[in-house]
Coordinates of C-alpha atoms in Angstrom, one line a residue:
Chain A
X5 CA -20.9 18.2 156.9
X6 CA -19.4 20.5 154.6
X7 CA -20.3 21.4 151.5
X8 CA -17.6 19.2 149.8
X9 CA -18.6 16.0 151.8
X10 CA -22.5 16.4 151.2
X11 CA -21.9 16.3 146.9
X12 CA -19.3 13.3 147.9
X13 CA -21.9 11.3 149.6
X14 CA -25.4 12.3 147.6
X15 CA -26.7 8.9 145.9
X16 CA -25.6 10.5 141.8
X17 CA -22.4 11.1 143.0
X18 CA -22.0 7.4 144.8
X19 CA -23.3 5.2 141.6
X20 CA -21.2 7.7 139.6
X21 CA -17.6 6.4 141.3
X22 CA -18.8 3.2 141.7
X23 CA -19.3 2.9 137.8
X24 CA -15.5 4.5 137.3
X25 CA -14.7 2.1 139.6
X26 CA -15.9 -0.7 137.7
X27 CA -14.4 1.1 134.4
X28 CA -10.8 1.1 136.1
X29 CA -10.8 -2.1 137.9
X30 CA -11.2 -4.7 135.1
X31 CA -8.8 -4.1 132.6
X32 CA -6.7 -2.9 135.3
X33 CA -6.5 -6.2 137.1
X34 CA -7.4 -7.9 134.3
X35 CA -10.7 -9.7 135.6
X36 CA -12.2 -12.2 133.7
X37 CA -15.4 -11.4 132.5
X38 CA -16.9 -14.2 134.2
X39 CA -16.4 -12.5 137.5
X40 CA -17.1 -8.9 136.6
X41 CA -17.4 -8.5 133.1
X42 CA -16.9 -4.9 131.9
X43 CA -19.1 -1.9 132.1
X44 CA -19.9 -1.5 128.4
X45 CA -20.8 -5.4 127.8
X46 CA -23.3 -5.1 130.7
X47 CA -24.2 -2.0 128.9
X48 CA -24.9 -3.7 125.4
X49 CA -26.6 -6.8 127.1
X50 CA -29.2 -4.2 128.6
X51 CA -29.6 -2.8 125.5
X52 CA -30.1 -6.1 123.8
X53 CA -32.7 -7.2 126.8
X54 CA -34.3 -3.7 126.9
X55 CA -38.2 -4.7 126.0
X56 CA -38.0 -8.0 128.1
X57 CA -35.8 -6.1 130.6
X58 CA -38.5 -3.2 130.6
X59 CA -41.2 -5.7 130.9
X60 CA -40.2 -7.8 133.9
X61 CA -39.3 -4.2 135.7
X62 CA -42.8 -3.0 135.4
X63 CA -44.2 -6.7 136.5
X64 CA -42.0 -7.0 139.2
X65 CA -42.7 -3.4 140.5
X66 CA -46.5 -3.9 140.4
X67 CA -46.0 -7.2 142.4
X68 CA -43.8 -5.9 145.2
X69 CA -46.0 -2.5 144.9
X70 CA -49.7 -4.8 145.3
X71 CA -48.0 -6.9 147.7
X72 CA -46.3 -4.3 149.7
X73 CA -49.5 -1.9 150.0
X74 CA -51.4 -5.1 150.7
X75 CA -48.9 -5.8 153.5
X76 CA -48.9 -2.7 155.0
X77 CA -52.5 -2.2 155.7
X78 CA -53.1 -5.3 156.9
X79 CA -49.8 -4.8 159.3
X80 CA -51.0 -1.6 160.2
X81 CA -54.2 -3.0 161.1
X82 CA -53.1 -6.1 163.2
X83 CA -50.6 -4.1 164.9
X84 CA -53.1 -1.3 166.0
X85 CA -55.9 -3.9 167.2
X86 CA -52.8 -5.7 169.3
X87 CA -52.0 -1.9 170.3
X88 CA -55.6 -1.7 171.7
X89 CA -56.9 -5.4 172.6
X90 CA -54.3 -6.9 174.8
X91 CA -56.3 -10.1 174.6
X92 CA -55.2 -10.2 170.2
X93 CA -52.1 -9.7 170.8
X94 CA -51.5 -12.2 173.7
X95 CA -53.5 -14.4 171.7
X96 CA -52.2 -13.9 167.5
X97 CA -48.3 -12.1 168.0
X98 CA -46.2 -15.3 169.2
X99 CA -48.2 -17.0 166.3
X100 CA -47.2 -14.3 163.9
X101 CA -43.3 -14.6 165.3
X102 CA -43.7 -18.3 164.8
X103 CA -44.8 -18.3 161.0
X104 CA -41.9 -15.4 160.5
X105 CA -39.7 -18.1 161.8
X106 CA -40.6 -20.1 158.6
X107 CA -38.1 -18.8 155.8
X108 CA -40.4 -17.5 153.3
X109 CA -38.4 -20.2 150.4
X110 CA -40.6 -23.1 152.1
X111 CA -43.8 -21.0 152.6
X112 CA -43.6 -19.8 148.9
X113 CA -43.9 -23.6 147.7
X114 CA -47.4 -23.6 149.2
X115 CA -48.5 -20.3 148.0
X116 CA -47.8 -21.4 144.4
X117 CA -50.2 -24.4 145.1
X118 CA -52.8 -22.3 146.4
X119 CA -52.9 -19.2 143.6
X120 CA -50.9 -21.0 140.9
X121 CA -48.4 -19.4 138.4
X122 CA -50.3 -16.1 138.8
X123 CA -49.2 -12.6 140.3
X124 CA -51.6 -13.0 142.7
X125 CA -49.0 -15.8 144.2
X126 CA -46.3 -13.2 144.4
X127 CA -48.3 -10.2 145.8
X128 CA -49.4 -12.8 148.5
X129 CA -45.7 -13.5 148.7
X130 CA -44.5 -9.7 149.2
X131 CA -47.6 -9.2 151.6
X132 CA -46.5 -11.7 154.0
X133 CA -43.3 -10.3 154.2
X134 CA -44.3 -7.0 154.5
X135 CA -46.5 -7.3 157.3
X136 CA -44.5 -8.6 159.8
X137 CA -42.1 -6.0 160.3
X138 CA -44.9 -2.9 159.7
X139 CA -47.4 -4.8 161.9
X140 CA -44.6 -4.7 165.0
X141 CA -43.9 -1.0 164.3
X142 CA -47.6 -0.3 164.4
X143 CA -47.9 -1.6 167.8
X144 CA -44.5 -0.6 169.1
X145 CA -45.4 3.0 167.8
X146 CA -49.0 3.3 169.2
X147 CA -48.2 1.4 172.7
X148 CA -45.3 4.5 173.0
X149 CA -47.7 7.0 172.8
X150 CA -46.6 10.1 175.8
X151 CA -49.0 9.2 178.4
X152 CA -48.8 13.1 179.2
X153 CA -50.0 14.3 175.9
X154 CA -52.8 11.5 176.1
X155 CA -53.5 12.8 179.4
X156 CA -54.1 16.1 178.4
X157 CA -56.2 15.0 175.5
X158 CA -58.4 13.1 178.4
X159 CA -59.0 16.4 180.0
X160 CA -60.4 18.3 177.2
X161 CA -63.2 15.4 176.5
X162 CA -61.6 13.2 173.8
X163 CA -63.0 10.2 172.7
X164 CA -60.9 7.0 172.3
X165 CA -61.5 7.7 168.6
X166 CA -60.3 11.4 168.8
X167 CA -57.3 10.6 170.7
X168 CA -56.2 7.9 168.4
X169 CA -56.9 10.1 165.3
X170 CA -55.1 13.7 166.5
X171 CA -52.5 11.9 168.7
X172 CA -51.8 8.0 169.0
X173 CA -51.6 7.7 164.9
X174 CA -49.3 10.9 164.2
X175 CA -47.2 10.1 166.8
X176 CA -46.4 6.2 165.9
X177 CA -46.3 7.5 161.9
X178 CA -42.4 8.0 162.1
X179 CA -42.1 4.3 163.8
X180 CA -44.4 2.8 161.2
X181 CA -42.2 4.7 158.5
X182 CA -39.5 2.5 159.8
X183 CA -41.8 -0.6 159.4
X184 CA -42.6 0.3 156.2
X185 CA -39.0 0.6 154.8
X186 CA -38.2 -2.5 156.0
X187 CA -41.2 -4.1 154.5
X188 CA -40.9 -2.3 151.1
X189 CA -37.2 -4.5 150.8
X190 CA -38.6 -7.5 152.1
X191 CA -41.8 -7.2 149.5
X192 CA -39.1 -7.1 146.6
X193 CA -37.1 -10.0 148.1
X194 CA -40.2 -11.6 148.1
X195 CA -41.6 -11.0 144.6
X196 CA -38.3 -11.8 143.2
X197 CA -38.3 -15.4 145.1
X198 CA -42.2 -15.6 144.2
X199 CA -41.1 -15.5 140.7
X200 CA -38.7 -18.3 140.7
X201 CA -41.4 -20.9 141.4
X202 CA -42.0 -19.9 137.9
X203 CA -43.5 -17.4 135.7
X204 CA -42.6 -16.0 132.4
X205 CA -42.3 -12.6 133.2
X206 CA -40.5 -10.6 135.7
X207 CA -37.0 -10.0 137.3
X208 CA -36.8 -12.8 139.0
X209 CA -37.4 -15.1 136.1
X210 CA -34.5 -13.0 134.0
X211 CA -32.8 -13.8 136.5
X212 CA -33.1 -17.1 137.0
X213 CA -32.9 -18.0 133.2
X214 CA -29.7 -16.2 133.2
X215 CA -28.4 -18.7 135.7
X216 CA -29.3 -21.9 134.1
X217 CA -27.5 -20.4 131.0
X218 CA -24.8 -18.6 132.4
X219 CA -24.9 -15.6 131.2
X220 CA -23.0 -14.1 133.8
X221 CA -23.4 -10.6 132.1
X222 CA -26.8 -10.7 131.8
X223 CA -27.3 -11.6 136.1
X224 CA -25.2 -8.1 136.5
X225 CA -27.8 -6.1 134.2
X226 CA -30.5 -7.8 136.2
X227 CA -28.3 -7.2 139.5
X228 CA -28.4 -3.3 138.3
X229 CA -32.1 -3.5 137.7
X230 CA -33.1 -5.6 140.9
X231 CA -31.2 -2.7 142.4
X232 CA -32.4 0.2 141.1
X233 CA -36.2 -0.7 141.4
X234 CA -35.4 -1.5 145.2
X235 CA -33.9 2.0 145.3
X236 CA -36.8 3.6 143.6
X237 CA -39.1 2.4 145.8
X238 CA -37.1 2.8 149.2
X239 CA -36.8 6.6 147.5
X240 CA -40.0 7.3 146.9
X241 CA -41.3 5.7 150.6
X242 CA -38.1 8.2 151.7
X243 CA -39.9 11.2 150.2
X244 CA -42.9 10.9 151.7
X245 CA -41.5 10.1 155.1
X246 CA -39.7 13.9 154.6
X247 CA -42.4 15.6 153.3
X248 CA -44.9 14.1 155.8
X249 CA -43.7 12.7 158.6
X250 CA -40.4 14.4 159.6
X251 CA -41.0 14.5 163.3
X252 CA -39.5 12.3 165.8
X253 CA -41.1 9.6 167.7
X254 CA -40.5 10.3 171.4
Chain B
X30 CA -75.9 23.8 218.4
X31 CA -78.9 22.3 217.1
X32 CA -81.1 25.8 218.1
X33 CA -78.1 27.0 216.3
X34 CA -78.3 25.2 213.4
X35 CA -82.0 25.1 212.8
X36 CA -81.4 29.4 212.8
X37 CA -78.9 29.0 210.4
X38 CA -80.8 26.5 208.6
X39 CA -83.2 29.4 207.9
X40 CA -81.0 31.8 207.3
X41 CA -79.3 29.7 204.5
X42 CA -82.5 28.7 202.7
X43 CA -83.7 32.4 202.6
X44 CA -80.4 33.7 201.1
X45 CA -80.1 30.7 199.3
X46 CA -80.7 32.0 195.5
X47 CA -78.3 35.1 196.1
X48 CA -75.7 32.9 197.4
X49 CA -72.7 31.6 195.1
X50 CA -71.5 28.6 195.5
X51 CA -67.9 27.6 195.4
X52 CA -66.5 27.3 191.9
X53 CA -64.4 24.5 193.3
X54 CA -64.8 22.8 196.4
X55 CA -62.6 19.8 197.5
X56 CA -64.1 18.0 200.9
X57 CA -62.3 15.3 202.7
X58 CA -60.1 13.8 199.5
X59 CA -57.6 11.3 199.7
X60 CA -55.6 9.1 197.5
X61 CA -53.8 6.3 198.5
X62 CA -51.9 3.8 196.4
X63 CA -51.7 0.2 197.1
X64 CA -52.8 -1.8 199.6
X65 CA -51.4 -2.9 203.1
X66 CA -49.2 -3.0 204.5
X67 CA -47.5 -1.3 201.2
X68 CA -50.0 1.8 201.1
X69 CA -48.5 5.0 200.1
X70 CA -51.4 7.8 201.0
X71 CA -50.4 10.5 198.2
X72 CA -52.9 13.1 199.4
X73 CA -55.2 12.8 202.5
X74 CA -57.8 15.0 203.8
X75 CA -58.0 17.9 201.8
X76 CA -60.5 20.3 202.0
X77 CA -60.5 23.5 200.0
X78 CA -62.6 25.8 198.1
X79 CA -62.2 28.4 195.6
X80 CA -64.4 31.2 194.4
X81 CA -65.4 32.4 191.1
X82 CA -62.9 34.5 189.7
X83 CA -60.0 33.8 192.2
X84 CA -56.4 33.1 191.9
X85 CA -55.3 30.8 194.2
X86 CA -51.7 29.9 194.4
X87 CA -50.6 26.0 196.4
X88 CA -47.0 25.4 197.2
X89 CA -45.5 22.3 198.6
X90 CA -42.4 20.7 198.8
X91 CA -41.6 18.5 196.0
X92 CA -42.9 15.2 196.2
X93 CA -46.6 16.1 198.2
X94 CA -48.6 14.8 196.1
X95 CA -49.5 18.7 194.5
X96 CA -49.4 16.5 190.7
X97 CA -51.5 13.9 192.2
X98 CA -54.0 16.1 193.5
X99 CA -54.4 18.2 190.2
X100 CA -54.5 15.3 188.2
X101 CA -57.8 14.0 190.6
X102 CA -59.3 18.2 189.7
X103 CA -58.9 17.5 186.4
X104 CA -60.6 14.5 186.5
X105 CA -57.9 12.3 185.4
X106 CA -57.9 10.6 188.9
X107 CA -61.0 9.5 190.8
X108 CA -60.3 10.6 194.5
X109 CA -60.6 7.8 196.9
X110 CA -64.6 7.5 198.1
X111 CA -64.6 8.9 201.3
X112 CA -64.1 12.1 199.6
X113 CA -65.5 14.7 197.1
X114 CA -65.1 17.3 194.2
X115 CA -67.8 19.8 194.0
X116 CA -67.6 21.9 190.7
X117 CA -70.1 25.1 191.1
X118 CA -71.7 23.1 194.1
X119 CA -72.5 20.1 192.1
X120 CA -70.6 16.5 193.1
X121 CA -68.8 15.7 190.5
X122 CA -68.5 11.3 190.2
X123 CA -65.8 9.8 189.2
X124 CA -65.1 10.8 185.4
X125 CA -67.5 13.3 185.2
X126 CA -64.4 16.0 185.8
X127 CA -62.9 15.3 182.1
X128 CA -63.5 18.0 179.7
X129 CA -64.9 20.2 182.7
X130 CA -61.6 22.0 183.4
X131 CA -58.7 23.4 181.5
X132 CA -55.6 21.7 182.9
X133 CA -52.4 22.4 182.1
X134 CA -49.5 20.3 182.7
X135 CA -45.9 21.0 184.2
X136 CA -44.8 20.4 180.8
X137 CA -46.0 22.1 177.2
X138 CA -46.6 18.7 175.8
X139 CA -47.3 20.5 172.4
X140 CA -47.7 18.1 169.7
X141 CA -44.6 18.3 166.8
X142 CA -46.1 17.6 164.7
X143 CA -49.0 20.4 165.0
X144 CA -47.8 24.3 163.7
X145 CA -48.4 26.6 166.6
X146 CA -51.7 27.7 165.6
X147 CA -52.9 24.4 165.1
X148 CA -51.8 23.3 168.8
X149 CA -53.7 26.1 170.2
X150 CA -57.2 24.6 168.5
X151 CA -56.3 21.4 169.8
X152 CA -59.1 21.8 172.5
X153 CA -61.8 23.3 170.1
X154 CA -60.9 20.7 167.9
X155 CA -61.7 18.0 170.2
X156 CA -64.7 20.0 170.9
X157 CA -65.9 19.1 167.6
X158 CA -65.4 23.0 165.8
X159 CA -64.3 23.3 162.3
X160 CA -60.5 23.7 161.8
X161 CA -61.3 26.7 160.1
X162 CA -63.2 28.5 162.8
X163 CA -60.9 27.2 165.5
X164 CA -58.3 28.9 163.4
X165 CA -60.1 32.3 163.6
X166 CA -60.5 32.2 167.0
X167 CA -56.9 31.4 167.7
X168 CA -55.8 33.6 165.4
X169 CA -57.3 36.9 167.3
X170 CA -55.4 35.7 170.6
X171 CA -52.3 36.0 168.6
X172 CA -51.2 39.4 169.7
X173 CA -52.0 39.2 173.1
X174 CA -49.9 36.2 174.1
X175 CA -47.1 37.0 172.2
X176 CA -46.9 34.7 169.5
X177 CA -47.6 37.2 166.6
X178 CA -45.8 35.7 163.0
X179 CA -45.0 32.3 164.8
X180 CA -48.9 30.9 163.7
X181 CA -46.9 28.9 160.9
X182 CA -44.2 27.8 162.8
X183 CA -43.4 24.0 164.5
X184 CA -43.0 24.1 168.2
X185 CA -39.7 23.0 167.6
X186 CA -38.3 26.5 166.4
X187 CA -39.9 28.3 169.6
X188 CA -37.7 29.2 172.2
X189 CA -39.0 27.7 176.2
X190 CA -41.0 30.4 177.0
X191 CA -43.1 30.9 173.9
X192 CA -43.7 27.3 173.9
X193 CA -45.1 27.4 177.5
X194 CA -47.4 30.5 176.0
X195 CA -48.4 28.2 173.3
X196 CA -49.4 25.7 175.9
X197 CA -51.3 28.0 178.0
X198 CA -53.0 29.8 174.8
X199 CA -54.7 25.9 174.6
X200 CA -55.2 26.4 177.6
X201 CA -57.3 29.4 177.9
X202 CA -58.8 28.6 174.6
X203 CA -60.6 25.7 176.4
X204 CA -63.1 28.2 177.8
X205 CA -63.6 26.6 181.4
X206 CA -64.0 29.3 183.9
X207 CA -61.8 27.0 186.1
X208 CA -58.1 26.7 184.9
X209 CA -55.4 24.4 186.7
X210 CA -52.3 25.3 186.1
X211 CA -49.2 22.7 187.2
X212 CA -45.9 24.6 187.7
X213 CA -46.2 26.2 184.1
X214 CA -42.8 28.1 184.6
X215 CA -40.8 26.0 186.3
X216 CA -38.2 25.2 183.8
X217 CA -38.3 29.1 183.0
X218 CA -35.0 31.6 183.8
X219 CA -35.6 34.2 186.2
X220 CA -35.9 36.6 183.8
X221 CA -38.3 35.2 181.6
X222 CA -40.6 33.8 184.2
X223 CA -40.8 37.2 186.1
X224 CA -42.4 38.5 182.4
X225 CA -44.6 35.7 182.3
X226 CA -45.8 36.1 185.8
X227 CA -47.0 39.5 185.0
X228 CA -48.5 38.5 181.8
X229 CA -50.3 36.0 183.2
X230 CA -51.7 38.6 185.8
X231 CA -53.1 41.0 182.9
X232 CA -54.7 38.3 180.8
X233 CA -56.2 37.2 183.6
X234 CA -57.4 40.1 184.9
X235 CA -58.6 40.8 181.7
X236 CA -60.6 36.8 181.0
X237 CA -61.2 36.2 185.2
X238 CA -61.2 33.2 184.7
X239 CA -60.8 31.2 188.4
X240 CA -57.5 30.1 188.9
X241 CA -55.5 27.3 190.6
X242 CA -51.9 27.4 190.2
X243 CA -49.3 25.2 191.6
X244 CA -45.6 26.7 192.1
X245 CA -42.3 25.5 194.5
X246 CA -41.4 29.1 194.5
X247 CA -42.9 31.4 197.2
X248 CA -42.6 34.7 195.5
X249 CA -44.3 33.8 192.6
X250 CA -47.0 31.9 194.7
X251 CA -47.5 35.5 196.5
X252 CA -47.1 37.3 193.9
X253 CA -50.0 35.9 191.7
X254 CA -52.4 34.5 194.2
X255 CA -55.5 35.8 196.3
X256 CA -54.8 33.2 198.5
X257 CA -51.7 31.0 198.8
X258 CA -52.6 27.5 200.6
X259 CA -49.5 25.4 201.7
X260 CA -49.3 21.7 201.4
X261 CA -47.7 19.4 203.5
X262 CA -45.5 16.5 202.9
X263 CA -46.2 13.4 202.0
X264 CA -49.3 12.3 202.2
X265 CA -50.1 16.1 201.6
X266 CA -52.5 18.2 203.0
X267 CA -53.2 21.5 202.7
X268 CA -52.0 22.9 206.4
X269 CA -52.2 26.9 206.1
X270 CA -54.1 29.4 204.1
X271 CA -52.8 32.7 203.5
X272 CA -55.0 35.6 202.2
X273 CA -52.5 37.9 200.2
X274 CA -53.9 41.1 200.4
X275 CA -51.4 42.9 198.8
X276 CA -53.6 45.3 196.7
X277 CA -53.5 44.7 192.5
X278 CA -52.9 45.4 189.8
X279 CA -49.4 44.1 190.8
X280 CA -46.2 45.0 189.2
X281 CA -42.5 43.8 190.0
X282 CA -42.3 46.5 193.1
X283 CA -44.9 44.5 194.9
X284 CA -41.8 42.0 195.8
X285 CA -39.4 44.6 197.6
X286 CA -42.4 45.9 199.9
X287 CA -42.6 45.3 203.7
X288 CA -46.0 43.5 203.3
X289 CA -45.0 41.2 200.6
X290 CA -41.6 40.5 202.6
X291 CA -43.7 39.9 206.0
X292 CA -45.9 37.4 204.3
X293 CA -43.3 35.8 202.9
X294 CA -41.2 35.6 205.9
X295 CA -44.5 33.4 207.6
X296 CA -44.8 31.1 204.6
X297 CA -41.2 30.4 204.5
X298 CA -40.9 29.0 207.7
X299 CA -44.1 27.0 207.2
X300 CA -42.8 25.7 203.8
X301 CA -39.5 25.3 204.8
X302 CA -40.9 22.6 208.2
X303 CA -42.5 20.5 205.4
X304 CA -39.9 20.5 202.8
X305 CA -37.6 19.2 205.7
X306 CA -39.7 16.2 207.1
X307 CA -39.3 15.2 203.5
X308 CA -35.7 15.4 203.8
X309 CA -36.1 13.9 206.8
X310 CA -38.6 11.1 205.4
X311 CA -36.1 10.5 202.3
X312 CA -33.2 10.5 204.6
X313 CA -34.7 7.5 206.9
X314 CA -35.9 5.7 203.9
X315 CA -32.3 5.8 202.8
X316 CA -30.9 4.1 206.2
X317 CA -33.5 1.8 206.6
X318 CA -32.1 0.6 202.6
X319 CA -28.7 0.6 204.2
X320 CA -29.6 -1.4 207.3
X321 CA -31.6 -4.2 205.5

């Protein structure tokens, strides 16, 4: 890509046009504010949320965070025993697909019963969607381990243990990366959702309050905000995966 | 034979202590896969034995079973029952091979994720030694394989051949005195391969370490080995021995001289019967497809 193209398609640069975009379009087609209202009033609405905007950010971040660490250890642990005991996963993964099956609106209901109106009920929310899609990475990632390099590990004396440690774990790690991004969305989507069964804090209740009322400017802050914590964290899990685990899975 | 044998019997006990055993020692092994009528026999009735300290070079045509019978060596395969693996003069039951010999595959099968210097610990790291002292060790080999300045790098900036000298530095840092070595420049150029050849006679020379090293390409078997066996095909066995006496240490001349050219001329034809009943066998196998 050249040099031109690269600044053209880095994320500043994208939200950047995308907000002149938005400056241009509505007075130039003259939208009503009720289906984009302009820039500056979303502006001035964040402003004039800012402390309960700030607060539900940070709430809804530690749920989807809990909830998506949570989900990921547990997924990463169900996948890996169904890597290694055929028997688990013959017996637990068409149960798992089953439940996924189960859109997570209808399972949320009974989750509020259980924990109540607490964050607990969301985490559990953002865990269960989390560990679905890490848990099948896990296993897809560890059953695709080179039988060659295992082989050779074999020959020089490893353990079970020592082959799954210096060779079955690194190289699933960019597989479960892929697991883990998905999850890290679908822990979000989840918090949000876990937060409209009702709470008094959070994104998800902004948003929801927003929409009883109307307040069709404030829904695009919260659109903005929903959106930029998603990114934050997709970032962050992006980082890592480049720092750490930049090789391919093959 | 049996006044014969009791003399002999003597004669053996007697010189018993001063006698070495072979380092390897394969007697009557077979593999076969399946059961009937649907039996393939990968390797049958192969008897060899190697001493301490010797290079021995086995050619076949592709498709003998060579892979198969390496990987039973190394331990990875148990060989059928009716057959054994002696290490040292020991019998070695099934499993018992792993972590006895340092095997390296046809392919470098580095890890990516590993900087050269830590794929050449691997071994003494499954061994149970410190990274750190593993490190130290590998580090002093550096030099002499080639690979000096490239300790930091991923195996993905190396070029073929100085990944294949990664792979056999793991190699030969799993201190085994018996090292199996499958094809290890096969996917080499010429010119490149020819180097390694030569290299891999002067560290070895220098470690003697026993060697068993499997190649489709006659002047390299010749050129490295003591002894050159040649398999047959499918289900292989091994069906001539050659002693290369060619005198070492060997340089590139070795190739153009009239010995080197006479024993390759007699292995040719041998190697070249087997690798066309395989052609032959592949060939039938395709018209029996076309007839059905």
């Amino acid at each position: 890509m050249t040099m031109r193209g690269r600044i053209l398609t880095s994320p500043p640069v994208t939200v950047l046009l995308v907000a002149l975009a938005w400056l241009a379009v509505v007075p130039l087609f003259n939208i009503e504010p009720r289906y984009l209202p302009p820039l500056g009033d979303v502006y001035a609405e964040a402003v004039k949320l800012w402390p309960d905007l700030l607060a539900g950010f940070w709430r809804t971040f530690l749920e989807t965070f809990i909830g998506f660490i949570a989900g990921a250890l547990i997924g990463i642990g169900f996948g890996t025993a169904f890597a290694y005991v055929r028997l688990l996963e013959r017996a637990f993964f068409p149960i798992f697909v089953a439940l996924q099956s189960v859109p997570v609106i209808a399972f949320g209901a009974i989750v509020v019963i259980w924990f109540g109106n607490t964050i607990l009920a969301k985490v559990v929310i953002a865990l269960y969607l989390a560990f679905f899609p890490v848990a099948v990475n896990t296993l897809r990632g560890l059953s695709g381990v080179n039988p060659g390099r295992a082989a050779l590990l074999s020959s020089f004396g490893a353990s079970n243990w020592q082959s799954f440690l210096m060779l079955a774990l690194p190289s699933a790690a960019p597989v479960i990366m892929t697991g883990l991004k998905l999850g890290i969305s679908l822990s979000l989507a989840g918090a949000i959702v876990g937060e409209w069964f009702g709470d008094t804090v959070g994104l998800g209740v902004l948003l929801l309050q927003a929409l009883y009322f109307e307040q069709v400017t404030r829904v695009w802050v919260l659109i903005i905000a929903c959106g930029l914590l998603g990114a934050l964290l997709y970032g962050a899990l992006s980082l890592i995966e480049r720092r750490y685990v930049w090789w391919q899975f093959d | 034979m049996s006044s014969e044998g009791i003399q002999n019997g003597g004669m053996a006990a007697r010189s018993k202590a001063s006698v070495i055993p072979p380092h390897l020692q394969l007697v009557n092994v077979w593999k076969r896969f399946g059961s009937e009528p649907n039996r393939t026999v990968a390797v049958s009735n192969v008897d060899l034995s190697i001493a301490p300290g010797e290079f021995v070079t086995l050619i076949g045509p592709s498709g003998c079973g060579k892979s198969t019978l390496f990987n039973m060596i190394a331990g990875l395969l148990p060989p059928d029952s009716d057959g054994s693996i002696l290490l040292s003069g020991q019998p070695q039951p099934d499993g018992a091979l792993l972590g006895k010999i340092a095997f390296m595959p046809q392919k470098d099968l580095l890890f990516p994720w590993r900087t050269v210097l830590d794929n050449a610990t691997l071994a003494l790291e499954v061994e149970g030694m410190s990274r750190r002292k593993a490190r130290a060790k590998a580090e002093s080999l550096f030099p002499e394989f080639g690979l000096m300045g490239f300790e930091r790098h991923y195996p993905h900036e190396l070029s073929g051949g100085m990944r294949q000298r990664v792979a056999l530095m793991r190699t030969f840092l799993f201190e085994r005195d018996l090292i199996l070595l499958d094809e290890p420049f096969g996917a080499l150029d010429a010119l490149t391969r020819a180097m390694m050849q030569r290299w891999l006679l002067d560290i070895w020379e220098r470690h003697k370490r026993t060697v068993l090293f499997i190649t489709h390409d006659i002047d390299e078997a010749i050129f490295l080995g003591d002894k050159v066996m040649v398999m047959t095909a499918r289900p292989g066995t091994i069906k001539q021995t050659e002693t290369i006496a060619l005198p070492r240490p060997r340089d590139a001349s070795v190739i153009t001289s009239p010995d080197f050219m006479e024993i390759k001329r007699r292995l040719l034809a041998s190697v070249e019967e087997e690798s066309m009943k395989t052609f032959a066998l592949s060939r039938d196998a395709a018209d029996r497809k076309t007839m059905s």
